[in-house]
Short mmCIF file of C-alpha atoms in Angstrom, two decimals:
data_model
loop_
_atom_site.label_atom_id
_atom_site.label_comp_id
_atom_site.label_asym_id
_atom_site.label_seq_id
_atom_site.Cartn_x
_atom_site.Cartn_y
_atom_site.Cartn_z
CA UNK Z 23 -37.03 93.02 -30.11
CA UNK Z 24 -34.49 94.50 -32.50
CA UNK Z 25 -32.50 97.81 -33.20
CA UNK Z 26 -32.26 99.23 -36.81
CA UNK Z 27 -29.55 97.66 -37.38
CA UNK Z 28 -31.35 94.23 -36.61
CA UNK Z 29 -29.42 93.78 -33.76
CA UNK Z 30 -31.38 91.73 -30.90
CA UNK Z 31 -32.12 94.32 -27.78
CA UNK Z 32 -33.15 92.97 -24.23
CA UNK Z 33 -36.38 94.00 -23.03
CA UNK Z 34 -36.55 96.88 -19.98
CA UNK Z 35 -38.73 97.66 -17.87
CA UNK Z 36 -39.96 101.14 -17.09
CA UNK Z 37 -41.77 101.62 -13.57
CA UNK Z 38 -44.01 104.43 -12.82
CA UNK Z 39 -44.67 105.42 -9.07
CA UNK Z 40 -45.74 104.91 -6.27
CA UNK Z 41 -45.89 108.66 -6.35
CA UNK Z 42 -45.78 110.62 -9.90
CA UNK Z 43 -47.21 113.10 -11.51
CA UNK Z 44 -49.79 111.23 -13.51
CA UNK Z 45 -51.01 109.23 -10.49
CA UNK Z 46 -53.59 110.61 -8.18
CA UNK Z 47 -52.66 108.75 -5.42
CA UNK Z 48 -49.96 106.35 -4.46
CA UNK Z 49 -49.83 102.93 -6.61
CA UNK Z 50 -46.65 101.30 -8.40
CA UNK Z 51 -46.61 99.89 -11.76
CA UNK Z 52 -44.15 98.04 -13.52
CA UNK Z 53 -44.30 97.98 -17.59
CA UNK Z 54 -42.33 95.47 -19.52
CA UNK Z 55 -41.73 97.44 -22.95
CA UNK Z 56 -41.43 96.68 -26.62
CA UNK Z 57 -39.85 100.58 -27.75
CA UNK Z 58 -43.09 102.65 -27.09
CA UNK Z 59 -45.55 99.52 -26.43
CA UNK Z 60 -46.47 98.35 -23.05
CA UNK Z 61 -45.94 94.35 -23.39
CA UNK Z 62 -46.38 93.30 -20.16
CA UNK Z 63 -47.95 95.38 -17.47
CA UNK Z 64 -47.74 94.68 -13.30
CA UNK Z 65 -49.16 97.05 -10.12
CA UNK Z 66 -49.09 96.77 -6.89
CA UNK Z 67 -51.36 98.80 -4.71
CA UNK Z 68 -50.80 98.95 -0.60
CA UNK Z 69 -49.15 102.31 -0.53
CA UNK Z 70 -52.08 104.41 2.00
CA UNK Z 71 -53.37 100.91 4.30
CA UNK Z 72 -55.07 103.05 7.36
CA UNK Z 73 -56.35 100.40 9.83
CA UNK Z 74 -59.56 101.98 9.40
CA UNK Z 75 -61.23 98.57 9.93
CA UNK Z 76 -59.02 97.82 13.21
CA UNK Z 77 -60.37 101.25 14.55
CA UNK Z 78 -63.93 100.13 13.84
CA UNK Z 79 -63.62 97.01 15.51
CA UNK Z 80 -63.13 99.21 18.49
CA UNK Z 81 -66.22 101.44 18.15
CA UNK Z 82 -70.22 101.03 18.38
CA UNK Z 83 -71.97 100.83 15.11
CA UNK Z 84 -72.95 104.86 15.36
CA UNK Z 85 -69.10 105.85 15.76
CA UNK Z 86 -68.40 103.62 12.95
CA UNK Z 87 -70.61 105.55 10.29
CA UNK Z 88 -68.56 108.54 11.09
CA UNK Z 89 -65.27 106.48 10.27
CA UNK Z 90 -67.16 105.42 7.30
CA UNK Z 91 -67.74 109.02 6.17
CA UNK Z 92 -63.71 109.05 5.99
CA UNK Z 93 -63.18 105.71 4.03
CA UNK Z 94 -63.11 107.64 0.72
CA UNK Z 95 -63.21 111.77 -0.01
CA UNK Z 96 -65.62 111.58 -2.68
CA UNK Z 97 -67.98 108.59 -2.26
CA UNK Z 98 -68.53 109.49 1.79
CA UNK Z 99 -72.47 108.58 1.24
CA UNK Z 100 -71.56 105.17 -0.29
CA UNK Z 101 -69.78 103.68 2.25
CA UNK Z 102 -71.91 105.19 5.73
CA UNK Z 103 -75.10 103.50 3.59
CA UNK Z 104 -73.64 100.48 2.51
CA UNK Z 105 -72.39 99.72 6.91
CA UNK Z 106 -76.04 101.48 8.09
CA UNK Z 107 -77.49 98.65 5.72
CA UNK Z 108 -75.74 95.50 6.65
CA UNK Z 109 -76.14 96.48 10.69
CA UNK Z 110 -80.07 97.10 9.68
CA UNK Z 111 -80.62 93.96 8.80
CA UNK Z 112 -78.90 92.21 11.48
CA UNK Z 113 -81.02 94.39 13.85
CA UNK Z 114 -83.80 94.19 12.23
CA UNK Z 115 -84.65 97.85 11.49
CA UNK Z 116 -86.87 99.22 9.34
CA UNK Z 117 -86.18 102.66 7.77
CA UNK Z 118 -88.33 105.22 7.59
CA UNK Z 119 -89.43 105.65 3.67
CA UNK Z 120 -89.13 109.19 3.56
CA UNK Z 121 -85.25 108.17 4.89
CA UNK Z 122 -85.01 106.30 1.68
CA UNK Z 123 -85.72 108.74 -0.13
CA UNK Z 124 -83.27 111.41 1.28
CA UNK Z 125 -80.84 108.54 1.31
CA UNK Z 126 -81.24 107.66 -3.01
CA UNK Z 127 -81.10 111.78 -3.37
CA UNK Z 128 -78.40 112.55 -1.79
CA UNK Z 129 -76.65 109.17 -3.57
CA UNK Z 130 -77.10 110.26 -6.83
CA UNK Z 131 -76.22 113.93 -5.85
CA UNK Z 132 -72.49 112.29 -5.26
CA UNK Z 133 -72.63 110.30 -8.34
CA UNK Z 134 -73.24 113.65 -10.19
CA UNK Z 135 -70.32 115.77 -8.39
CA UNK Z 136 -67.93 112.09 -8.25
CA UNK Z 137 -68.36 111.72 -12.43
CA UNK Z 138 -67.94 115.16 -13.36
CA UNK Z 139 -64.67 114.92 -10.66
CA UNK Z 140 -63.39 111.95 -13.29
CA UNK Z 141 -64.19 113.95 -16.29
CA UNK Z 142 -62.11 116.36 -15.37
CA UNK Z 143 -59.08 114.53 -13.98
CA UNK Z 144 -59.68 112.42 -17.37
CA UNK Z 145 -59.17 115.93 -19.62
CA UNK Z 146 -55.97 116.60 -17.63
CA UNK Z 147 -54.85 113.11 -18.42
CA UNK Z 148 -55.58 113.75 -21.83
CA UNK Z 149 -53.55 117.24 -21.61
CA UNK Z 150 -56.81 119.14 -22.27
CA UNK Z 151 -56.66 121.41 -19.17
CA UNK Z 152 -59.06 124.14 -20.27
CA UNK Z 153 -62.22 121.58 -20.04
CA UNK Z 154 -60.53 120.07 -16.57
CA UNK Z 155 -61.16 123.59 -15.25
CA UNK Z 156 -64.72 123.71 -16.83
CA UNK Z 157 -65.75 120.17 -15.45
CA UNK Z 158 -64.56 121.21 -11.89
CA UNK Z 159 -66.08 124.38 -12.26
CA UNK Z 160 -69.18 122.85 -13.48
CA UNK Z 161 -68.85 120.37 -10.14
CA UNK Z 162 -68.83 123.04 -7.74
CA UNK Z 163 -72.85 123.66 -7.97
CA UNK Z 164 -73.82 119.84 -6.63
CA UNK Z 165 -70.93 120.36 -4.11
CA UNK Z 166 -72.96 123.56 -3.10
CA UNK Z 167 -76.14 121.13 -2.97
CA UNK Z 168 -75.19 118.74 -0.84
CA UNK Z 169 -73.97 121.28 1.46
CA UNK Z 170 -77.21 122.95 1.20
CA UNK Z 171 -78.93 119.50 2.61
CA UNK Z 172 -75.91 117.90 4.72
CA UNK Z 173 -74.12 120.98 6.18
CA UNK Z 174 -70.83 119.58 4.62
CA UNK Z 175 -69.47 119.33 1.08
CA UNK Z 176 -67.00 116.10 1.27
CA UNK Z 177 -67.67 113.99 5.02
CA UNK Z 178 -71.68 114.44 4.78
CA UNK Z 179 -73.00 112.76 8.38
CA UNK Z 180 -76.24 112.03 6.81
CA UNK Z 181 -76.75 108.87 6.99
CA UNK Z 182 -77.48 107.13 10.82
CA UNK Z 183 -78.33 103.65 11.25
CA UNK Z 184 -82.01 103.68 11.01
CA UNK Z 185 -82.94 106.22 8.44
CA UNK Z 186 -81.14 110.33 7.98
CA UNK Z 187 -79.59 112.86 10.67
CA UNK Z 188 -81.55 115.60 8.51
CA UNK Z 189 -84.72 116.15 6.50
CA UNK Z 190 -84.86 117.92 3.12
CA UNK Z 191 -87.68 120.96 3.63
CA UNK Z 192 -89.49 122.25 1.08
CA UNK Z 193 -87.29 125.45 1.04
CA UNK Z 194 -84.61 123.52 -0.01
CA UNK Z 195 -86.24 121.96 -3.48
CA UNK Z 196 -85.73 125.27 -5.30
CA UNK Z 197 -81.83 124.96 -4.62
CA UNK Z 198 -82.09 121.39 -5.61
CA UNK Z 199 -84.08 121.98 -8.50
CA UNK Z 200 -82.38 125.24 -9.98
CA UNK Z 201 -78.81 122.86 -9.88
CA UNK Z 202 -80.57 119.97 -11.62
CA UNK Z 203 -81.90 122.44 -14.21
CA UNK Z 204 -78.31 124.14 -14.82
CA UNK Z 205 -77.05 120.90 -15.62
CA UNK Z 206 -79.73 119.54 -17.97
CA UNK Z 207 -78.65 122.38 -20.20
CA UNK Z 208 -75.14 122.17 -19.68
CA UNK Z 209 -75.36 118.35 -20.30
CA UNK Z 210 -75.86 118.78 -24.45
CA UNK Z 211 -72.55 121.10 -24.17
CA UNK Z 212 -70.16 118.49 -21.59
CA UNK Z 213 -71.22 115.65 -23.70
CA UNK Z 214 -70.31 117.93 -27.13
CA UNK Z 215 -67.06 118.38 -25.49
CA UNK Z 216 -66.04 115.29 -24.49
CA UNK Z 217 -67.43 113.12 -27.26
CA UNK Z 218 -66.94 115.22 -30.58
CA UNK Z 219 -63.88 116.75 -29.91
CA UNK Z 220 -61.32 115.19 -32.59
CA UNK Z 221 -58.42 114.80 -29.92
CA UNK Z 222 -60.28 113.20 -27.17
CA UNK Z 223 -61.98 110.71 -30.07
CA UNK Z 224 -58.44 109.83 -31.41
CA UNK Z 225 -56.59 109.64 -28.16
CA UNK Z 226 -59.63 107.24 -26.50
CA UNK Z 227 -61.02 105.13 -29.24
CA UNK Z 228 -59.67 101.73 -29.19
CA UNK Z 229 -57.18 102.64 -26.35
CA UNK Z 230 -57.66 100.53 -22.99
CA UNK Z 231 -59.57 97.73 -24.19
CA UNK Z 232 -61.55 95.77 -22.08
CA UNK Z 233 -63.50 92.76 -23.89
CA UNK Z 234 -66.94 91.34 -22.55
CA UNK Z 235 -65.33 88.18 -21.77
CA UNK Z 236 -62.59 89.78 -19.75
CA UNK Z 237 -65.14 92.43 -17.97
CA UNK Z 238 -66.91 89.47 -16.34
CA UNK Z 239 -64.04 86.92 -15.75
CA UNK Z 240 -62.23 90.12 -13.52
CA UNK Z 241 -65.41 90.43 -11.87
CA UNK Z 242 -65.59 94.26 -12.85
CA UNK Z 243 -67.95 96.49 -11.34
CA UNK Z 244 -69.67 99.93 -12.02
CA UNK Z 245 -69.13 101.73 -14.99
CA UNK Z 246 -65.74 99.83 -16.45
CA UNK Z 247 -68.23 96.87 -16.54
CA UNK Z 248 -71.24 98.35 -18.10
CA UNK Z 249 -68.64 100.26 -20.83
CA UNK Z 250 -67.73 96.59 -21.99
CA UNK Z 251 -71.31 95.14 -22.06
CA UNK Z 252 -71.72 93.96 -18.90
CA UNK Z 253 -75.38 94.86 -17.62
CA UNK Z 254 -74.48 95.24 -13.51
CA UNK Z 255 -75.81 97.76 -11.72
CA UNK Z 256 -76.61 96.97 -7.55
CA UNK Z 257 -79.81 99.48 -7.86
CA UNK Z 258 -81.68 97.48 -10.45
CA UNK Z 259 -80.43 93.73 -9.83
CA UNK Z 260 -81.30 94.16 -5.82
CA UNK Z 261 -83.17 97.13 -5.65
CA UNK Z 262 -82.65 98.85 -2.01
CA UNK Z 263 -83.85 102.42 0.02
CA UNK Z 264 -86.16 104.35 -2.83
CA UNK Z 265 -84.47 102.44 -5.97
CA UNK Z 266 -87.08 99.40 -6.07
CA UNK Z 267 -89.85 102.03 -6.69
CA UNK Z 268 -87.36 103.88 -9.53
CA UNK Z 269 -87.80 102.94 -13.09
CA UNK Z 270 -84.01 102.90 -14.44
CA UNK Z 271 -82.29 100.79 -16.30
CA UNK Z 272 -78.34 100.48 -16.61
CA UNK Z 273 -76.80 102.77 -18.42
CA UNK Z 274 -74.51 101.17 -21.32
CA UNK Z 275 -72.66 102.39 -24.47
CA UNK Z 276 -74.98 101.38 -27.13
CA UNK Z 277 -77.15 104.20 -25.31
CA UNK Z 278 -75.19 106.93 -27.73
CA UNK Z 279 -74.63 105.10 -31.48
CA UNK Z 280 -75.34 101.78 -31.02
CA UNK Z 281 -71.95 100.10 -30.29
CA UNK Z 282 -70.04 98.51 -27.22
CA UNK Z 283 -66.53 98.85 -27.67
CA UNK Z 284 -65.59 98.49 -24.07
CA UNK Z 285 -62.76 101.26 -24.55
CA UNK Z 286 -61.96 104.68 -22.75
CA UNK Z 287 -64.32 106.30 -25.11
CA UNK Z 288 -66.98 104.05 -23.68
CA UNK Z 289 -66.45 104.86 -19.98
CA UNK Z 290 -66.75 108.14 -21.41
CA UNK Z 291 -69.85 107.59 -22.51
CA UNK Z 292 -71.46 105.89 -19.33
CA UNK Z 293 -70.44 108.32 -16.93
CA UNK Z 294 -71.68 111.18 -18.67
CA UNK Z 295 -74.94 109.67 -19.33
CA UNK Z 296 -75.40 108.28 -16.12
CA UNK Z 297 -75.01 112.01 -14.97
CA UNK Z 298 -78.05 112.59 -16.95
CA UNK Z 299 -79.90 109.60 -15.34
CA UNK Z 300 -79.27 110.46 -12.03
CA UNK Z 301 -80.75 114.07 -12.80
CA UNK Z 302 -84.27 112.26 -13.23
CA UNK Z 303 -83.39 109.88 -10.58
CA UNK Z 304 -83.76 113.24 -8.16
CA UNK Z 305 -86.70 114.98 -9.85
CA UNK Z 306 -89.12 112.07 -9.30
CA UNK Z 307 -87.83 111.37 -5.59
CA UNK Z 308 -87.86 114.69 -4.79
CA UNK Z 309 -91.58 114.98 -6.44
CA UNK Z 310 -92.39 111.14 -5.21
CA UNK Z 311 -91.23 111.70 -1.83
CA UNK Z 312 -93.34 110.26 0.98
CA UNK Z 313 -94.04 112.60 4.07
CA UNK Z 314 -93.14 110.85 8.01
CA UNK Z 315 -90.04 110.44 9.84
CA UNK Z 316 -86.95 110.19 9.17
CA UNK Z 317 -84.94 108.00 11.85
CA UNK Z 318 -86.12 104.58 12.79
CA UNK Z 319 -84.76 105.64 16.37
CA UNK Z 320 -84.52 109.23 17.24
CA UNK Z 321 -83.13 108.50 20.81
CA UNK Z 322 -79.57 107.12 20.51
CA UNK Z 323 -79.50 105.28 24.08
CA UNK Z 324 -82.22 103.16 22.38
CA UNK Z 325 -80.83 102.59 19.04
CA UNK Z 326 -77.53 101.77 20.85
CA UNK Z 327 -79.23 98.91 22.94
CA UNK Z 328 -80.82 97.14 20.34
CA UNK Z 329 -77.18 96.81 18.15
CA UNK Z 330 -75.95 96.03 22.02
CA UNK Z 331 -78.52 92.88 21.78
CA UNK Z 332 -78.30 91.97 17.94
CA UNK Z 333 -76.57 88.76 16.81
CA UNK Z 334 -75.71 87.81 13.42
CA UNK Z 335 -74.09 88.83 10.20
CA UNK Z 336 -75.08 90.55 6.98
CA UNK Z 337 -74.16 92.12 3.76
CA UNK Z 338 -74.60 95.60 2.88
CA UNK Z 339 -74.42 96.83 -0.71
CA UNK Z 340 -74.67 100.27 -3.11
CA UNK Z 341 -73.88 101.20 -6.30
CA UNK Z 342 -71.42 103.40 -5.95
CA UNK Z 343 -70.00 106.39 -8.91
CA UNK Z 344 -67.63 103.49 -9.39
CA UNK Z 345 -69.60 100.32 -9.02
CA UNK Z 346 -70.70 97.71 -6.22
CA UNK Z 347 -69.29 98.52 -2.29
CA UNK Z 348 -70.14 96.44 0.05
CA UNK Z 349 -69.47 95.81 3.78
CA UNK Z 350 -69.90 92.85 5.92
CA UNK Z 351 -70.59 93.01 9.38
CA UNK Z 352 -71.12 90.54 12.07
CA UNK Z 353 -72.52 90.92 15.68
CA UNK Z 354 -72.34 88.96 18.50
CA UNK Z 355 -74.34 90.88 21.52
CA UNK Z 356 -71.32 93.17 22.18
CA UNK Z 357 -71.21 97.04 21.80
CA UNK Z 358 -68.68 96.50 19.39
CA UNK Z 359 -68.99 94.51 16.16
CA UNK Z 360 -66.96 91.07 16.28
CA UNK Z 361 -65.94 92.01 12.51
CA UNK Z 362 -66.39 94.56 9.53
CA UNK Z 363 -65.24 93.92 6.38
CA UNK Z 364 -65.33 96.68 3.54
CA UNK Z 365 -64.59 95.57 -0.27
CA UNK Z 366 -64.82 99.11 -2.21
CA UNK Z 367 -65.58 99.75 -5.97
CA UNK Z 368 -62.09 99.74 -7.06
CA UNK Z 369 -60.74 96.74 -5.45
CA UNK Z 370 -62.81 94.74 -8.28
CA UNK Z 371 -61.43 97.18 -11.44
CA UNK Z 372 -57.89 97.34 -10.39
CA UNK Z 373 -56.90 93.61 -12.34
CA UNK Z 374 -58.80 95.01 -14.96
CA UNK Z 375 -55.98 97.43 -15.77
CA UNK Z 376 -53.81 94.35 -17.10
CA UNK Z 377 -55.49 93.58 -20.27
CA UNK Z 378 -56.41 97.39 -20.80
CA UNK Z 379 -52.38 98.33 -20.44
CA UNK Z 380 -50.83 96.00 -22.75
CA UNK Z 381 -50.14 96.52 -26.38
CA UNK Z 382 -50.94 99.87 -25.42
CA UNK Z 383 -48.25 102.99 -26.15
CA UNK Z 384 -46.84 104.56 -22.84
CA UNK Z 385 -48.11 107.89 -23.52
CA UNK Z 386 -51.63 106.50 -23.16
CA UNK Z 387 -50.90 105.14 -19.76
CA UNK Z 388 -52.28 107.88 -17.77
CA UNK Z 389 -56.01 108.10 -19.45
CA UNK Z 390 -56.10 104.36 -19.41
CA UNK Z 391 -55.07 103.99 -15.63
CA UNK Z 392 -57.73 107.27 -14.80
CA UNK Z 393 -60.50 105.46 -17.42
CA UNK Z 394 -61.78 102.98 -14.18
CA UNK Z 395 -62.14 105.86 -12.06
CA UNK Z 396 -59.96 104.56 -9.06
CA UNK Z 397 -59.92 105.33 -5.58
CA UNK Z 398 -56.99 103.40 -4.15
CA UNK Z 399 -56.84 104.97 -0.56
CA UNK Z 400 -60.20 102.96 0.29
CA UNK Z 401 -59.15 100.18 -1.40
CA UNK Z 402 -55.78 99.33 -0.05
CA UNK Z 403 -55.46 96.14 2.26
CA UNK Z 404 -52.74 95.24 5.03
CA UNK Z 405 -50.00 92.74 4.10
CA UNK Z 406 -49.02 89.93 6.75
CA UNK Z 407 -45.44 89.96 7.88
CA UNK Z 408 -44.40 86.98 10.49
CA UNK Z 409 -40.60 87.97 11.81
CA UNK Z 410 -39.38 88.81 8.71
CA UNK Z 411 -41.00 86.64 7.09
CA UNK Z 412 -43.67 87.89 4.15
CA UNK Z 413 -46.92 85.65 3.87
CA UNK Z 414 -48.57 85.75 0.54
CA UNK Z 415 -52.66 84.73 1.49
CA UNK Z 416 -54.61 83.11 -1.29
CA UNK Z 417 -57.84 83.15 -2.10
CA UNK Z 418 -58.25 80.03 -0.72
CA UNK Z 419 -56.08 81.18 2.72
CA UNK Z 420 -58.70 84.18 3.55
CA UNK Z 421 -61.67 82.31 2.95
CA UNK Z 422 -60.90 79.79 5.29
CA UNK Z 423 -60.08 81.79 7.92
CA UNK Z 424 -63.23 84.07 7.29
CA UNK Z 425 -65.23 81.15 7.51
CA UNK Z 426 -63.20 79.70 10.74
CA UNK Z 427 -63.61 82.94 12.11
CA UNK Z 428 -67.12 83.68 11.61
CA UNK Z 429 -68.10 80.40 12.84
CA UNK Z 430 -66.16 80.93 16.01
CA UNK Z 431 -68.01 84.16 16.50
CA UNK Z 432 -71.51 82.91 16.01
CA UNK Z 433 -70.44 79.89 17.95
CA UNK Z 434 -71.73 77.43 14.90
#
């Protein structure tokens, strides 16, 4: 790179975090820079690790949905459902239909309140604070919702191993139905905002790239997939709870004018329209709803004997607000589980931030970093330090010992 005077000037490197302003929470990144252009970009996550796993490892599968609850702030549905899952099917429980149900409701309730969270942060990234305030405000009614069903706005304790802690009466579809109706005509006015205003189309066109070709090689998930092309969605490739009797289809750019770019504008795009999906999603469960039970197991002595007896190991998945989660458990006739895994949405986007960051200016950092929606507290993973000694585990490292380990648990 050269000066004005066509002088040669070394390269620097500007680094951003682990905690600043434009960060939501704590991540590091190191940019390589060409004057104003991001050449070469680096992160490196691991600042919040919270042994939540260890803990669990300690606990009966009921305690652990509570810890689950706490994995993430804003998705607390999508991880307790993705665990109740995986220890289902090693159990062998069937849940209650009506649980289903309950369970897809209240899932696309948080996919509502978790997108219009992003569109906000995204308008203060963007420096447009006015419609930050009016997407949080607008928030606030599904918030009141899921309260309205779950007793709790953020940790919601619905979901038990075996179906729902609580039913949703027929006093309560008037409050769920008056929200859904507020925000099918506020929808025409978000989307207005966010997708015709002239700053928000020049700042997020053709900023953050991601190509087709890159979205599957990174193995991206969730919306940052489906923005580039990539048709993914958990709910319609391996239909689970109430989903497999749903008739939706992934929601991807083209939905709007036709074109995949695979750019901010595009995430734009998919979240705000998946918003409007999930509004029918609840209407016809809410209408389609089967009557019956709602717990596989009412008495916990019982449902805490048969985990007690269950052996084996299984894979639990949902589509998150931000893509695929998914735990892995394994049981070997203990109260406790003999291991539990938990991969969240973000851990697949995060490498996905390399090609979107460079030959990008710095000033459009912040948007692009906020553009996969991530959630880095339920992502972060614990390092392993011998002495003082740093071990870097490969790929190849941690699926060897998974494999060791699992086989020495099921004794195969």
């Amino acid at each position: 790179m050269t000066d004005d005077t066509g002088m040669k000037n070394a390269p620097y490197v500007v680094p951003i975090g682990p905690v600043h302003p434009a960060l939501k929470e704590p991540v590091q990144f190191l940019f390589e820079m060409d004057g104003e252009v991001v050449k070469k970009a680096d992160f490196a996550p691991g600042q919040t690790h919270r042994g939540i796993e260890w803990m669990g490892m300690r606990r009966n599968p009921v305690q652990i949905v509570h810890l689950t609850d706490r994995i993430c702030g804003i998705c607390g549905v999508t991880h307790s459902l993705s665990f109740a899952r995986a220890v289902e099917q090693i159990v062998d429980i069937e849940v209650p239909p009506r649980a289903d149900y309950i369970r897809v409701i209240i899932a696309e309730l948080e996919r509502i309140q978790s997108h219009l969270l992003w569109a906000g942060v995204a308008a203060h990234e963007l420096g447009f604070d006015t419609l930050f305030y009016l997407a949080w405000r607008v928030r606030e009614e599904s918030l009141d919702v899921i309260e309205n069903i779950t007793g709790n706005r953020i940790n919601y304790g619905l979901v038990q191993i075996g179906g729902v802690r609580r039913d949703i009466t027929p006093d309560q579809h008037p409050v769920i139905h008056a929200c859904l109706d507020n925000y099918r005509a506020l929808f025409s006015k978000m989307a207005n905002l966010f997708l015709n205003d002239t700053t928000i189309s020049i700042r997020c066109k053709d900023t953050g790239v991601l190509s087709f070709e890159e979205a599957l090689h990174l193995c991206t998930v969730g919306p940052t997939a489906r923005a580039s092309g990539v048709v993914k969605d958990v709910r319609v490739d391996y239909p689970y709870s109430a989903y497999g009797d749903l008739d939706i289809s992934p929601i991807l750019p083209s939905v709007l004018n036709g074109e995949i770019n695979g750019d901010v504008y595009d995430r734009i795009i998919v979240r705000l329209f998946e918003i409007e999906q999930s509004i029918g999603i609840i209407e016809t469960c809410l209408r389609e709803m089967p009557e019956g039970q709602i717990l596989w197991e009412p008495k916990l002595p019982k449902l805490l004997a048969a985990c007690k007896k269950a052996h084996g190991e299984a894979i639990g998945r949902h589509e998150a607000p931000r893509g695929e989660c998914l735990h892995y458990v394994a049981m070997d006739g203990n109260e406790s589980p003999a291991m539990w895994k938990v991969k969240a949405s973000s851990y697949s986007n995060l490498h996905s931030w390399i090609p979107m960051l460079e030959g990008e200016q710095l000033a459009d950092v912040p948007i692009v970093v906020a553009s996969i929606d991530p959630c880095l507290s339920c992502t972060d993973r614990v390092a392993v330090i011998r002495g003082e000694k740093r071990d870097l585990m490969t790929k190849e490292d941690l699926h060897r010992l998974s494999v060791e380990k699992t086989r020495r648990i099921l004794g195969c």
